[in-house]
Short mmCIF file of C-alpha atoms in Angstrom, two decimals:
data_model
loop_
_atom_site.label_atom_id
_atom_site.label_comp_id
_atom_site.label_asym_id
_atom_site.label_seq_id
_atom_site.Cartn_x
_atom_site.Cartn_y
_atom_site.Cartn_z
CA UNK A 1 -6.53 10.32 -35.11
CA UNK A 2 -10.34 9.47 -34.33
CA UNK A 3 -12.35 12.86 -34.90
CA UNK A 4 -15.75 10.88 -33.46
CA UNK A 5 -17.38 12.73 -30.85
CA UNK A 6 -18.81 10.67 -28.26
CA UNK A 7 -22.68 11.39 -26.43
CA UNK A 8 -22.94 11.37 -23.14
CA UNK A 9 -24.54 7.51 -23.53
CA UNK A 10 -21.65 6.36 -25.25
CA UNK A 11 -19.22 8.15 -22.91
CA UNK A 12 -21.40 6.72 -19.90
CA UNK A 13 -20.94 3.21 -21.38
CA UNK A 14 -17.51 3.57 -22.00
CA UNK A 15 -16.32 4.56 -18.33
CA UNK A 16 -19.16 2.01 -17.13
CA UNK A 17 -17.21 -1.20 -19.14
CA UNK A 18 -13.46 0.42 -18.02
CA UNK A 19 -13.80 0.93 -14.16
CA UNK A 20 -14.66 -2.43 -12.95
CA UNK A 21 -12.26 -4.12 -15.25
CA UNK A 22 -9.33 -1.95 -14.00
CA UNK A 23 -10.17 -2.86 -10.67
CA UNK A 24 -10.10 -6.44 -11.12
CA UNK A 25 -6.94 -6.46 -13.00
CA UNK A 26 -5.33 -3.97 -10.83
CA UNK A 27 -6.61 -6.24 -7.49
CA UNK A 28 -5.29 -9.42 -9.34
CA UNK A 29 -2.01 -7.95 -10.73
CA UNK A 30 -0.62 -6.45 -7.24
CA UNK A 31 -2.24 -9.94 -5.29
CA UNK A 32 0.40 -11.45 -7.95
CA UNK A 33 3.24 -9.04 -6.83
CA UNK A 34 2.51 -9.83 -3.38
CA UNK A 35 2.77 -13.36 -4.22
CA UNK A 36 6.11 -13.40 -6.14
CA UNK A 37 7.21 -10.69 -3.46
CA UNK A 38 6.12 -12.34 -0.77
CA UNK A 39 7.23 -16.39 -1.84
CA UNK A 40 10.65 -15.86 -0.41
CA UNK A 41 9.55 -15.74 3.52
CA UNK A 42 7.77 -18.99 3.82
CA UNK A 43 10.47 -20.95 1.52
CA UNK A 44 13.29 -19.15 4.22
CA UNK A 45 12.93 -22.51 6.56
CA UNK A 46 13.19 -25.16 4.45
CA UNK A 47 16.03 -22.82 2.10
CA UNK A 48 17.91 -22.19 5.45
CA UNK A 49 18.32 -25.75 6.13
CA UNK A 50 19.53 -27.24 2.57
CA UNK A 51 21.35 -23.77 2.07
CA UNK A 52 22.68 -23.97 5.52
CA UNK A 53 21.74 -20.22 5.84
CA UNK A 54 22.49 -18.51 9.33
CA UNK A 55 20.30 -15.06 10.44
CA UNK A 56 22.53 -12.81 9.14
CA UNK A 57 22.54 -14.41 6.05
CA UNK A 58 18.43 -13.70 6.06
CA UNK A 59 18.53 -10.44 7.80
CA UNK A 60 20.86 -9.39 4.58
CA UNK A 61 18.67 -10.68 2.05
CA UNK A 62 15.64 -8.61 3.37
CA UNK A 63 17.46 -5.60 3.90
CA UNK A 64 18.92 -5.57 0.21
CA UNK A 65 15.19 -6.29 -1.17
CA UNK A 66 13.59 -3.85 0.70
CA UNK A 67 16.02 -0.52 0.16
CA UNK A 68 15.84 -1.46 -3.46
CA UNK A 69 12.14 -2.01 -3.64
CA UNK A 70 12.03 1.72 -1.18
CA UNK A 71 13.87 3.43 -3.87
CA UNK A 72 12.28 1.64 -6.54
CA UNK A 73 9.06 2.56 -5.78
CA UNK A 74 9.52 6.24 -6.09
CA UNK A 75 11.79 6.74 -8.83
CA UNK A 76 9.46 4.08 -10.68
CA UNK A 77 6.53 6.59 -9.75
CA UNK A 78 7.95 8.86 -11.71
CA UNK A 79 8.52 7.17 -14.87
CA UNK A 80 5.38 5.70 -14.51
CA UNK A 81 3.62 9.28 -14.75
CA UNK A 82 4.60 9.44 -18.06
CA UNK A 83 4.20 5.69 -19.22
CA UNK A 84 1.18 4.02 -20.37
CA UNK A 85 0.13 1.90 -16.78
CA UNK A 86 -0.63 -0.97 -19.19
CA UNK A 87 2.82 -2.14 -19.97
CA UNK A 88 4.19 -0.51 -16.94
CA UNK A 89 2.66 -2.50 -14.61
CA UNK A 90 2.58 -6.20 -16.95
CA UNK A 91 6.08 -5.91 -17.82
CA UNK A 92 6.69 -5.31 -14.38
CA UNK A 93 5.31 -8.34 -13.41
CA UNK A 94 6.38 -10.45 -16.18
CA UNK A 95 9.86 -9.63 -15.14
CA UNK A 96 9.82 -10.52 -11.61
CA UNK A 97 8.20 -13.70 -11.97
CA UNK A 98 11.22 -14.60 -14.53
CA UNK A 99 13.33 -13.52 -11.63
CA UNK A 100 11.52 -15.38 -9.32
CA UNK A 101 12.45 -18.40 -11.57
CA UNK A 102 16.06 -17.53 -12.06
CA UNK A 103 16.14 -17.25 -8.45
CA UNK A 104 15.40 -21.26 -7.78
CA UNK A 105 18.29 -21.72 -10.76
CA UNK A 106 21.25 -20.04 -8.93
CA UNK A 107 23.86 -22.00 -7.16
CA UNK A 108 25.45 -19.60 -4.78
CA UNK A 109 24.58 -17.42 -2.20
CA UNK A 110 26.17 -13.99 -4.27
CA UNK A 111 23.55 -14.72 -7.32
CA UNK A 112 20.71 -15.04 -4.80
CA UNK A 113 21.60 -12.00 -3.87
CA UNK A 114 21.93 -10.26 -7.31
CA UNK A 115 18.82 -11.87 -8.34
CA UNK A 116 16.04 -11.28 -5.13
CA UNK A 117 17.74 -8.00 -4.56
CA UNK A 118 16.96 -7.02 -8.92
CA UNK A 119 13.74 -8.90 -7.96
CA UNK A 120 12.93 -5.70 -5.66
CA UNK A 121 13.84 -3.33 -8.32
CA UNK A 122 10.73 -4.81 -10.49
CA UNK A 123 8.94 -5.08 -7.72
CA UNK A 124 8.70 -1.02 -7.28
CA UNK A 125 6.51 -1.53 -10.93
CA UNK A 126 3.55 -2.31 -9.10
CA UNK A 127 1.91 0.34 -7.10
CA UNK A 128 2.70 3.08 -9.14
CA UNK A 129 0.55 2.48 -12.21
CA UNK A 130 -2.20 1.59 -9.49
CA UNK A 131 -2.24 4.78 -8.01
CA UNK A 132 -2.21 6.44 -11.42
CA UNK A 133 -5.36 4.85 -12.97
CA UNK A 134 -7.04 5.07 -9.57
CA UNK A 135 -6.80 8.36 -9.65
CA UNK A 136 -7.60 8.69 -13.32
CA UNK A 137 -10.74 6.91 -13.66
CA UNK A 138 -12.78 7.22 -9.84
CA UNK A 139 -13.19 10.79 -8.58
CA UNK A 140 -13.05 12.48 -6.17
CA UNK A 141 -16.20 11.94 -4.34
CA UNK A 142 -16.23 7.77 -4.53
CA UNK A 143 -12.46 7.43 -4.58
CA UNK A 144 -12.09 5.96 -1.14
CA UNK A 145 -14.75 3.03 -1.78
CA UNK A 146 -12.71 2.24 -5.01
CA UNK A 147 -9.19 2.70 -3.97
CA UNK A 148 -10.58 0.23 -0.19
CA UNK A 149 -11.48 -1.95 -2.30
CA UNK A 150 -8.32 -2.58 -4.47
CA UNK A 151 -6.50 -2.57 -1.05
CA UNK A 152 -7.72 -6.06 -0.72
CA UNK A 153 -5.43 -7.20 -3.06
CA UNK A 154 -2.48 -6.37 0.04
CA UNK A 155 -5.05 -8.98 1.92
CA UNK A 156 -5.58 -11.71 -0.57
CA UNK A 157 -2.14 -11.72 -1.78
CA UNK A 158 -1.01 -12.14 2.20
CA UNK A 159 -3.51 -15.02 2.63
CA UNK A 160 -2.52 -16.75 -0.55
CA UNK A 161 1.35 -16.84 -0.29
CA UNK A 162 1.47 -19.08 2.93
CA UNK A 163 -1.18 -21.48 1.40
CA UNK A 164 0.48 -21.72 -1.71
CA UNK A 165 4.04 -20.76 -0.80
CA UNK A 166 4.38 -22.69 2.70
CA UNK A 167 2.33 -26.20 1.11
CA UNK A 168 4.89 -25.89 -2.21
CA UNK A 169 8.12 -25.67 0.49
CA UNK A 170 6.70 -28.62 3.04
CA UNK A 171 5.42 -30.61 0.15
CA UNK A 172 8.16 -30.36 -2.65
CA UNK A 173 11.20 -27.86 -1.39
CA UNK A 174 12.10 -24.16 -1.44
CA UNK A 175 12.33 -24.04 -5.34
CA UNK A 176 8.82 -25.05 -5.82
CA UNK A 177 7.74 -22.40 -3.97
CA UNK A 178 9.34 -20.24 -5.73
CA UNK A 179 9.04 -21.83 -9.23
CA UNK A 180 5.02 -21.99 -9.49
CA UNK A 181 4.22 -18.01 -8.18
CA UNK A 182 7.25 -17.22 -10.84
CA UNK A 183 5.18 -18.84 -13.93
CA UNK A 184 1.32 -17.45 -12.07
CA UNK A 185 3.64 -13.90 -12.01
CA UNK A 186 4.55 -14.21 -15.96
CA UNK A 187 1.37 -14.98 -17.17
CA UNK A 188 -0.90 -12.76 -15.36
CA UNK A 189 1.88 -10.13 -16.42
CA UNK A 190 1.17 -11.21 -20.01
CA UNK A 191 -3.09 -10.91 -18.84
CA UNK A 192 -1.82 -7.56 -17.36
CA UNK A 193 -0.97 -6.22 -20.37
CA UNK A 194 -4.02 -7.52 -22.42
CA UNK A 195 -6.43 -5.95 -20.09
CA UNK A 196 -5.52 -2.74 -18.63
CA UNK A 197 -5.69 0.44 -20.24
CA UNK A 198 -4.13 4.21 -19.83
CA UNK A 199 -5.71 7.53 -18.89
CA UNK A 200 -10.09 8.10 -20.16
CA UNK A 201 -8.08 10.50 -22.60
CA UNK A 202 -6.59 7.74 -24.52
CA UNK A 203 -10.07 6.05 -24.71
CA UNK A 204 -11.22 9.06 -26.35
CA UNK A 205 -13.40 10.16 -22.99
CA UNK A 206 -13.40 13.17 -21.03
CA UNK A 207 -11.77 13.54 -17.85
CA UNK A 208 -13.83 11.83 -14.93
CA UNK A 209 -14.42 14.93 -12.64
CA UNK A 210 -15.89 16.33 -16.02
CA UNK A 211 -17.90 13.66 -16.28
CA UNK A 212 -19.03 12.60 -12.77
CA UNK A 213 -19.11 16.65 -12.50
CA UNK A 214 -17.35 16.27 -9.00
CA UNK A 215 -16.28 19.71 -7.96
CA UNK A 216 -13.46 18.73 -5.64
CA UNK A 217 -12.07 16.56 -8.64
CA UNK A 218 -12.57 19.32 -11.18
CA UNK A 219 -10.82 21.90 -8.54
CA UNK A 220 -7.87 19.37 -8.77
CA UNK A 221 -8.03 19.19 -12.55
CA UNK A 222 -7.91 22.95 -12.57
CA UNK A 223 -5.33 23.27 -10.22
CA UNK A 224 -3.00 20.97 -12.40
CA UNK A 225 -1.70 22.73 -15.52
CA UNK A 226 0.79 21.22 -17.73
CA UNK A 227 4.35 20.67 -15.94
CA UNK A 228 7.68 19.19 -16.89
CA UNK A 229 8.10 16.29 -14.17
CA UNK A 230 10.68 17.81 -12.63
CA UNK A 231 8.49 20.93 -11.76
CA UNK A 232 6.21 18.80 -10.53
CA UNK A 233 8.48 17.44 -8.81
CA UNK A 234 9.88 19.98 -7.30
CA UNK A 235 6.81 22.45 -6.68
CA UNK A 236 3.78 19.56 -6.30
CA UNK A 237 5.79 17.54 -4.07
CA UNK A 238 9.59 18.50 -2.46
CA UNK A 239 8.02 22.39 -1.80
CA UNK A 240 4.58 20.70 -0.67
CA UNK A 241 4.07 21.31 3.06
CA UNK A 242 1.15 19.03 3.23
CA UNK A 243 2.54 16.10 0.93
CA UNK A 244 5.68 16.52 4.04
CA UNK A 245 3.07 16.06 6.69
CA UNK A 246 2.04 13.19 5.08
CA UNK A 247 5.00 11.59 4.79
CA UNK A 248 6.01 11.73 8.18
CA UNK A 249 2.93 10.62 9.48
CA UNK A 250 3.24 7.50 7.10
CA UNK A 251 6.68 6.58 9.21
CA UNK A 252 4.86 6.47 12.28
CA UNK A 253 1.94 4.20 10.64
CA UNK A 254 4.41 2.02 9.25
CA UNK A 255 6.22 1.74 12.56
CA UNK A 256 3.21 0.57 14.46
CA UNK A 257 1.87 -1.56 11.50
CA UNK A 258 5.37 -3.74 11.45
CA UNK A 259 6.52 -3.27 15.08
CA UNK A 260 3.13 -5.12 15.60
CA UNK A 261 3.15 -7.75 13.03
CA UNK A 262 6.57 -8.22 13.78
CA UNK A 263 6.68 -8.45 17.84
CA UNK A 264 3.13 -8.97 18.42
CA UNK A 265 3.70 -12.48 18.96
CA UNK A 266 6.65 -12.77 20.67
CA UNK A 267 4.35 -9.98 22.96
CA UNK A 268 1.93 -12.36 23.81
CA UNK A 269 4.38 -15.36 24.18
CA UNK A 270 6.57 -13.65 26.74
CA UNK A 271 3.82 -11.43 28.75
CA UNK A 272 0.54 -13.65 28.45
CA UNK A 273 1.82 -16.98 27.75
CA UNK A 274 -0.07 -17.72 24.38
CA UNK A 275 1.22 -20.04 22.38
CA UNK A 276 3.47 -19.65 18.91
CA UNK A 277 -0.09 -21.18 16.92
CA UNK A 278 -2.55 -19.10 19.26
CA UNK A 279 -0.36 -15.70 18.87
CA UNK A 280 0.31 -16.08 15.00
CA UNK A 281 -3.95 -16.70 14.75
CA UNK A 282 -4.23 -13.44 17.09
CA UNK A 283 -1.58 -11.82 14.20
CA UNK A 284 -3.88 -13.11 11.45
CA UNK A 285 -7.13 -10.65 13.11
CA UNK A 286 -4.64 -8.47 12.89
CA UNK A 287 -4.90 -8.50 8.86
CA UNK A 288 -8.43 -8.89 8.99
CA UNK A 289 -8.76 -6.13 10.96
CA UNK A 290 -7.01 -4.04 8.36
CA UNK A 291 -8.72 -5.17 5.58
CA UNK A 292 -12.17 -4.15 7.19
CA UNK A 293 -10.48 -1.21 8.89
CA UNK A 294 -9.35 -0.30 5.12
CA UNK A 295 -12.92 -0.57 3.21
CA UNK A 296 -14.25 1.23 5.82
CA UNK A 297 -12.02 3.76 5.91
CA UNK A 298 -11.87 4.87 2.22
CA UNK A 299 -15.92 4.01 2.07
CA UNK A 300 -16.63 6.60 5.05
CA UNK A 301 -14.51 9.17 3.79
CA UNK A 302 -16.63 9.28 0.58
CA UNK A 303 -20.33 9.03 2.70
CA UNK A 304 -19.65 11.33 5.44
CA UNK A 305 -17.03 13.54 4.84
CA UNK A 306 -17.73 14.23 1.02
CA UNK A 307 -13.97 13.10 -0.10
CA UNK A 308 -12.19 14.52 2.37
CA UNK A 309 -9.81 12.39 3.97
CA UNK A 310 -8.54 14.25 6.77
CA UNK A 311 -11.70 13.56 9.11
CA UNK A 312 -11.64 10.19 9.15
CA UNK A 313 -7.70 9.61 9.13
CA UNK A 314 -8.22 11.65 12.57
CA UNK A 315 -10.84 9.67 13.79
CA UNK A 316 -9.24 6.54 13.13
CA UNK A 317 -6.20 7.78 14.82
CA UNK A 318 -7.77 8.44 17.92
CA UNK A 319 -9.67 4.98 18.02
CA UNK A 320 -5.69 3.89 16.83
CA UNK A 321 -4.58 5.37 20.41
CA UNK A 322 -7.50 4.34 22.36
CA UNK A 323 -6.59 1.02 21.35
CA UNK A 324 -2.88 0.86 21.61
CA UNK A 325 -3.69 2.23 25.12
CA UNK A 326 -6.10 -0.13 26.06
CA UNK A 327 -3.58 -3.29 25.06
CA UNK A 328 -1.04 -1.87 27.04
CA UNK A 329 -2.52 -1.02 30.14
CA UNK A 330 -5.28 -2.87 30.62
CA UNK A 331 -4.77 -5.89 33.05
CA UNK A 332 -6.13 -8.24 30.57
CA UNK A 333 -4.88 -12.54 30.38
CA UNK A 334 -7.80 -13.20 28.28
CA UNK A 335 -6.87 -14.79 25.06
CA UNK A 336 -10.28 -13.68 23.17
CA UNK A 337 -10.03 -10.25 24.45
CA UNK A 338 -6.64 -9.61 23.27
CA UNK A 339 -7.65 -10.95 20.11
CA UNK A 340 -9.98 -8.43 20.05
CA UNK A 341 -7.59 -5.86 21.02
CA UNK A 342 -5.55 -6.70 17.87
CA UNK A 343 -8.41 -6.68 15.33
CA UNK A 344 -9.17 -3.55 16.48
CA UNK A 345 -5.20 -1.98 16.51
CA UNK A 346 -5.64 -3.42 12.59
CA UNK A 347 -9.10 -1.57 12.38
CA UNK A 348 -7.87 1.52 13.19
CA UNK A 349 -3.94 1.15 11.51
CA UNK A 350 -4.75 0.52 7.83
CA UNK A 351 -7.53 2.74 7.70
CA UNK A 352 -4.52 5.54 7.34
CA UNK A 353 -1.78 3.53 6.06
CA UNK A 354 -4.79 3.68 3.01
CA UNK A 355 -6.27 7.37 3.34
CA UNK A 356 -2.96 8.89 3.86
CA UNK A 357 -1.57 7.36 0.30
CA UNK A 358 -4.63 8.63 -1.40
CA UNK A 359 -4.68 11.82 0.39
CA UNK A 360 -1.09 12.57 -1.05
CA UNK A 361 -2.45 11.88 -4.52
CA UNK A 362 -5.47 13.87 -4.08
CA UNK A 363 -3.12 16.90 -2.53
CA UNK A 364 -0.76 17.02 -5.64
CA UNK A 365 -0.65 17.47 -8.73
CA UNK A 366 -3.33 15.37 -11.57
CA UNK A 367 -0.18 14.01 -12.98
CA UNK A 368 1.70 12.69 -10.59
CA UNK A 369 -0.41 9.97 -8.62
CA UNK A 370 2.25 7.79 -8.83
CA UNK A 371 5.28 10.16 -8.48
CA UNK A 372 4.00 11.48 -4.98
CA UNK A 373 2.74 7.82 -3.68
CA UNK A 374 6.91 6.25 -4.71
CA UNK A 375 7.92 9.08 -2.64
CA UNK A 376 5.83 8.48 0.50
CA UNK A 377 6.96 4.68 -0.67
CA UNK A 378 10.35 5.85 1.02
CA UNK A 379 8.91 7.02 4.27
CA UNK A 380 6.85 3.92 4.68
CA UNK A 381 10.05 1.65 4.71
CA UNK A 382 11.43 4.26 6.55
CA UNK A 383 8.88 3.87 9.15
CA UNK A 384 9.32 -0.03 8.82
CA UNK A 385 13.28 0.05 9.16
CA UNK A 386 12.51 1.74 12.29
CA UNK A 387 10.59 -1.23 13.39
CA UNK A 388 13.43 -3.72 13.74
CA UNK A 389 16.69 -2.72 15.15
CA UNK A 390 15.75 0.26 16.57
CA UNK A 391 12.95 -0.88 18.15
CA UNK A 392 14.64 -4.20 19.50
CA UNK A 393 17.27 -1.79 21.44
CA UNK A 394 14.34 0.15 23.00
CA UNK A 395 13.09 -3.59 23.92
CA UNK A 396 16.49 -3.92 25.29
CA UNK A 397 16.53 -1.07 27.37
CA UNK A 398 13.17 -0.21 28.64
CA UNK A 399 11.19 -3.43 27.92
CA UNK A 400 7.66 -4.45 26.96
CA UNK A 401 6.79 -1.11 28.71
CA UNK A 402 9.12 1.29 26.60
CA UNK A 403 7.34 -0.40 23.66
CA UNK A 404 3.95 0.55 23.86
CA UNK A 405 5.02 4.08 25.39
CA UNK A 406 7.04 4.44 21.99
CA UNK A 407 4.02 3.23 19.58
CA UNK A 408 1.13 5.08 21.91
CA UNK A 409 3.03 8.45 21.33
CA UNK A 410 3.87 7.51 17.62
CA UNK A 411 -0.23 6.95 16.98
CA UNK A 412 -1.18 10.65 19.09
CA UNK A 413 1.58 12.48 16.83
CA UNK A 414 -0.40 11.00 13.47
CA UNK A 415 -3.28 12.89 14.27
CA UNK A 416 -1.42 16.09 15.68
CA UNK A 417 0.70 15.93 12.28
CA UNK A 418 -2.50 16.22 10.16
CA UNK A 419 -4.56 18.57 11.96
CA UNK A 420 -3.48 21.19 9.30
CA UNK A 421 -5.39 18.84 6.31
CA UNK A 422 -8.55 20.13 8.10
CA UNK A 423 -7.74 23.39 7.16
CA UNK A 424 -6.78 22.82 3.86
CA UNK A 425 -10.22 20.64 3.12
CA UNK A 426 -11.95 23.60 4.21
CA UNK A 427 -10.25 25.67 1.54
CA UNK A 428 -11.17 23.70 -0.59
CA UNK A 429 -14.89 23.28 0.18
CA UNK A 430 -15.17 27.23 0.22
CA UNK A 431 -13.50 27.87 -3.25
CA UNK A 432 -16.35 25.21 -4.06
CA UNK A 433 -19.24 27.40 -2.72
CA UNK A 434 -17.67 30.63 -4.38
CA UNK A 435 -17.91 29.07 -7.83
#
C-alpha cells in the first residue's frame, strides 16, 4: 500500500479530474438502464400482434418486472454499500442487456417471463451505486446541483427509448427493438466498468466534506461511525423517524407522478376532447417539466437554503397543490393552457421525487446512500402500484372528480409529512454555530 501523501494541489486535481467523469458515466450508464428497461413498452404493439398477446398477458409482464425490480432495488442497495460501484453498476448493466438479448431468443410466453422478470432483478443494479458515489464525491453544500443534474439521465433515457425503441419495432419488428439497446446495454456496461471508480478513499484522497470543508457534510461524516450493515440497517434506517417520513411521502409523489402520466391523457380525451397525438404531446411537457422542475430543485436547495432540502421540497409542494388545484377546478378548454398546467404539475412533482431521495441519503448514515435510497425504492413502487388499480376503482366510483380530490389531498399531506425536516435542519445548523 501507497504511503505518498498527497498536497492539497494534487488532492485538488485529483477530485477536479474524478467528479465530472463520474457524472458523465453515471448520466450515461442509468440513460442505458432506462433504455434496456424501458425497450419492452414501445415493442408491446407490434409483440402483441405476432405474439397474439391479450392485456392480461401485458398487465402480468409489468407487474412481475416491477415487484422484482421494487425489491431489487433495496436489497441491491445494500450489497452495493459494501461493493466497489464500479463493477456493481457495469456488471449490472452488462447483464441486462444479455437479457435483453435472450429475451428476443425465447419462444414461449413462460421464458419471456423468466427472462424480463430476471431482467428486473439486474435492473435494481443501477441506482444504487449512483446514489453511493453521489454522495461520496459532491458535498453537502453543492449536492443538489450535482445529483439535478444526473437526474437527466431519467429524461434522456425516456426521450431516447421511443426514438430508438418505437423506429426499431415499426421499421424491423419487436426483436430489433430489443436486440440493438441489448448490445448499446453490454458495451457501455463494459465502458462502465473502465471508467467509474469507488469511494475518494480508494483514490488515496480525503473525504470530500474534509476537503470542500462543508460543515453540514463533515457533521454527517462525524455522525457516521463504523457499523455492521445490519446496524445500520436497523438503527440508520428501520428506527429512523425521519427516513419513515420520507418514505411515505415518496408514495404519495409516486402516486401523482404515474396516476398522471398514466391517465393524463385519457383526462384530456374524455373531459376536453384533445386528441390521442395532442394529449400524449401535453404528457411529453409533462417530462420536461420535471426535468427543469428537477435541476431547479436540487440547484435551489444548494443557493438558498445552504443544503437543506426540506425548504424547497415544501415550497415545491405547495406550488405542487396550487397546481393540481388549478387543473381541476379551473373552467379551462384551452389546449395551450392545459399544457401549461401540466408542465407546471411536472415542475413542481420531480422537484421532490429528487430532493426527497437525496434527503434520505443525507439523513442517514455516510455508508449507506444506497441502502436507504433501495428502501425508499419500495415505497416509490408502492406509491406507483397505487396508481393503477386502485386508482381506476376510485375512477369507477367517483369519477374524474374523485381523482383530482384523491391526488390534491395526496400533494397537501407531502408537505404536512415533512414539516418535521425543518426542525431537524435547524438542529443541524445550530450544532454548526456551536462548533
Amino acid at each position: 500500500m501507497s504511503t505518498t501523501v498527497l498536497t492539497e494541489q494534487q488532492i485538488s486535481a485529483a477530485y477536479r479530474y474524478w467528479r465530472p467523469r463520474l457524472l458523465l458515466s453515471m448520466v450515461v450508464g442509468y440513460a442505458a438502464f432506462y433504455l434496456t428497461r424501458k425497450s419492452v413498452s414501445y415493442a408491446m404493439p407490434v409483440m402483441q400482434l405476432e405474439l397474439g398477446l391479450d392485456k392480461a398477458d401485458i398487465g402480468l409482464l409489468g407487474t412481475l418486472f416491477y415487484l422484482v425490480y421494487g425489491a431489487s432495488k433495496f436489497f441491491s442497495g445494500i450489497i452495493s454499500d459494501k461493493t466497489s460501484a464500479r463493477w456493481f453498476m457495469g456488471t449490472g448493466l452488462f447483464i441486462t442487456g444479455v437479457l435483453n438479448v435472450v429475451f428476443t431468443l425465447c419462444h414461449s410466453w413462460s421464458a419471456l417471463l423468466v427472462v424480463w422478470t430476471l431482467n428486473g432483478f439486474f435492473q435494481g443494479w443501477g441506482w444504487p451505486p449512483c446514489a453511493k458515489l453521489l454522495t461520496s464525491w459532491y458535498s453537502r453544500n453543492e449536492r443538489g446541483f450535482w445529483w439535478g443534474c444526473w437526474n437527466t439521465s431519467i429524461t434522456m433515457g425516456g426521450a431516447l427509448v421511443p426514438l430508438l425503441s418505437g423506429f426499431l419495432a415499426s421499421e424491423y419488428g419487436w426483436k430489433a427493438a430489443l436486440l440493438v439497446p441489448g448490445v448499446m446495454g453490454m458495451l457501455l456496461g463494459i465502458w462502465l466498468c473502465w471508467q467509474l471508480c469507488d469511494k475518494p478513499a480508494a483514490q488515496g484522497l480525503p473525504t470530500v466534506g474534509t476537503w470542500r470543508r462543508d460543515p453540514l457534510e463533515l457533521w454527517q461524516e462525524q455522525h457516521s461511525p463504523p457499523m455492521s450493515m445490519r446496524a445500520i440497517l436497523r438503527q440508520a434506517i428501520l428506527a429512523n423517524r425521519t427516513i419513515w417520513l420520507l418514505a411515505t411521502s415518496y408514495v404519495l409523489v409516486y402516486l401523482i407522478r404515474i396516476a398522471l402520466n398514466d391517465w393524463g391523457n385519457i383526462w384530456l380525451a374524455e373531459s376536453h376532447d384533445v386528441s390521442l397525438l395532442g394529449a400524449n404531446a401535453t404528457l411529453s411537457l409533462f417530462e420536461l417539466g420535471g426535468l427543469i422542475g428537477a435541476l431547479f430543485a436540487g440547484w435551489g436547495s444548494d443557493l438558498l437554503f445552504r443544503g437543506q432540502r426540506a425548504p424547497m421540497i415544501l415550497l415545491f409542494a405547495f406550488g405542487l397543490f396550487l397546481s393540481m388545484t388549478a387543473l381541476w377546478l379551473a373552467p379551462v378548454h384551452h389546449y395551450g393552457l392545459l399544457s401549461m398546467c401540466f408542465f407546471s404539475l411536472g415542475f413542481f412533482i420531480f422537484g421532490p421525487q429528487m430532493l426527497i431521495g437525496l434527503a434520505a441519503a443525507e439523513y442517514c448514515h455516510k455508508d449507506a446512500a444506497g441502502t436507504v435510497t433501495g428502501f425508499l425504492g419500495l415505497f416509490a413502487y408502492l406509491g406507483a402500484a397505487l396508481a393503477g388499480w386502485p386508482l381506476a376503482q376510485v375512477l369507477e366510483h367517483y369519477g374524474w372528480s374523485g381523482f383530482f380530490t384523491l391526488l390534491t389531498l395526496a400533494a397537501s399531506c407531502i408537505g404536512l409529512l415533512l414539516m418535521p425536516l425543518l426542525i431537524a435542519g435547524l438542529n443541524r445548523l445550530r450544532f454548526k454555530q456551536v462548533s
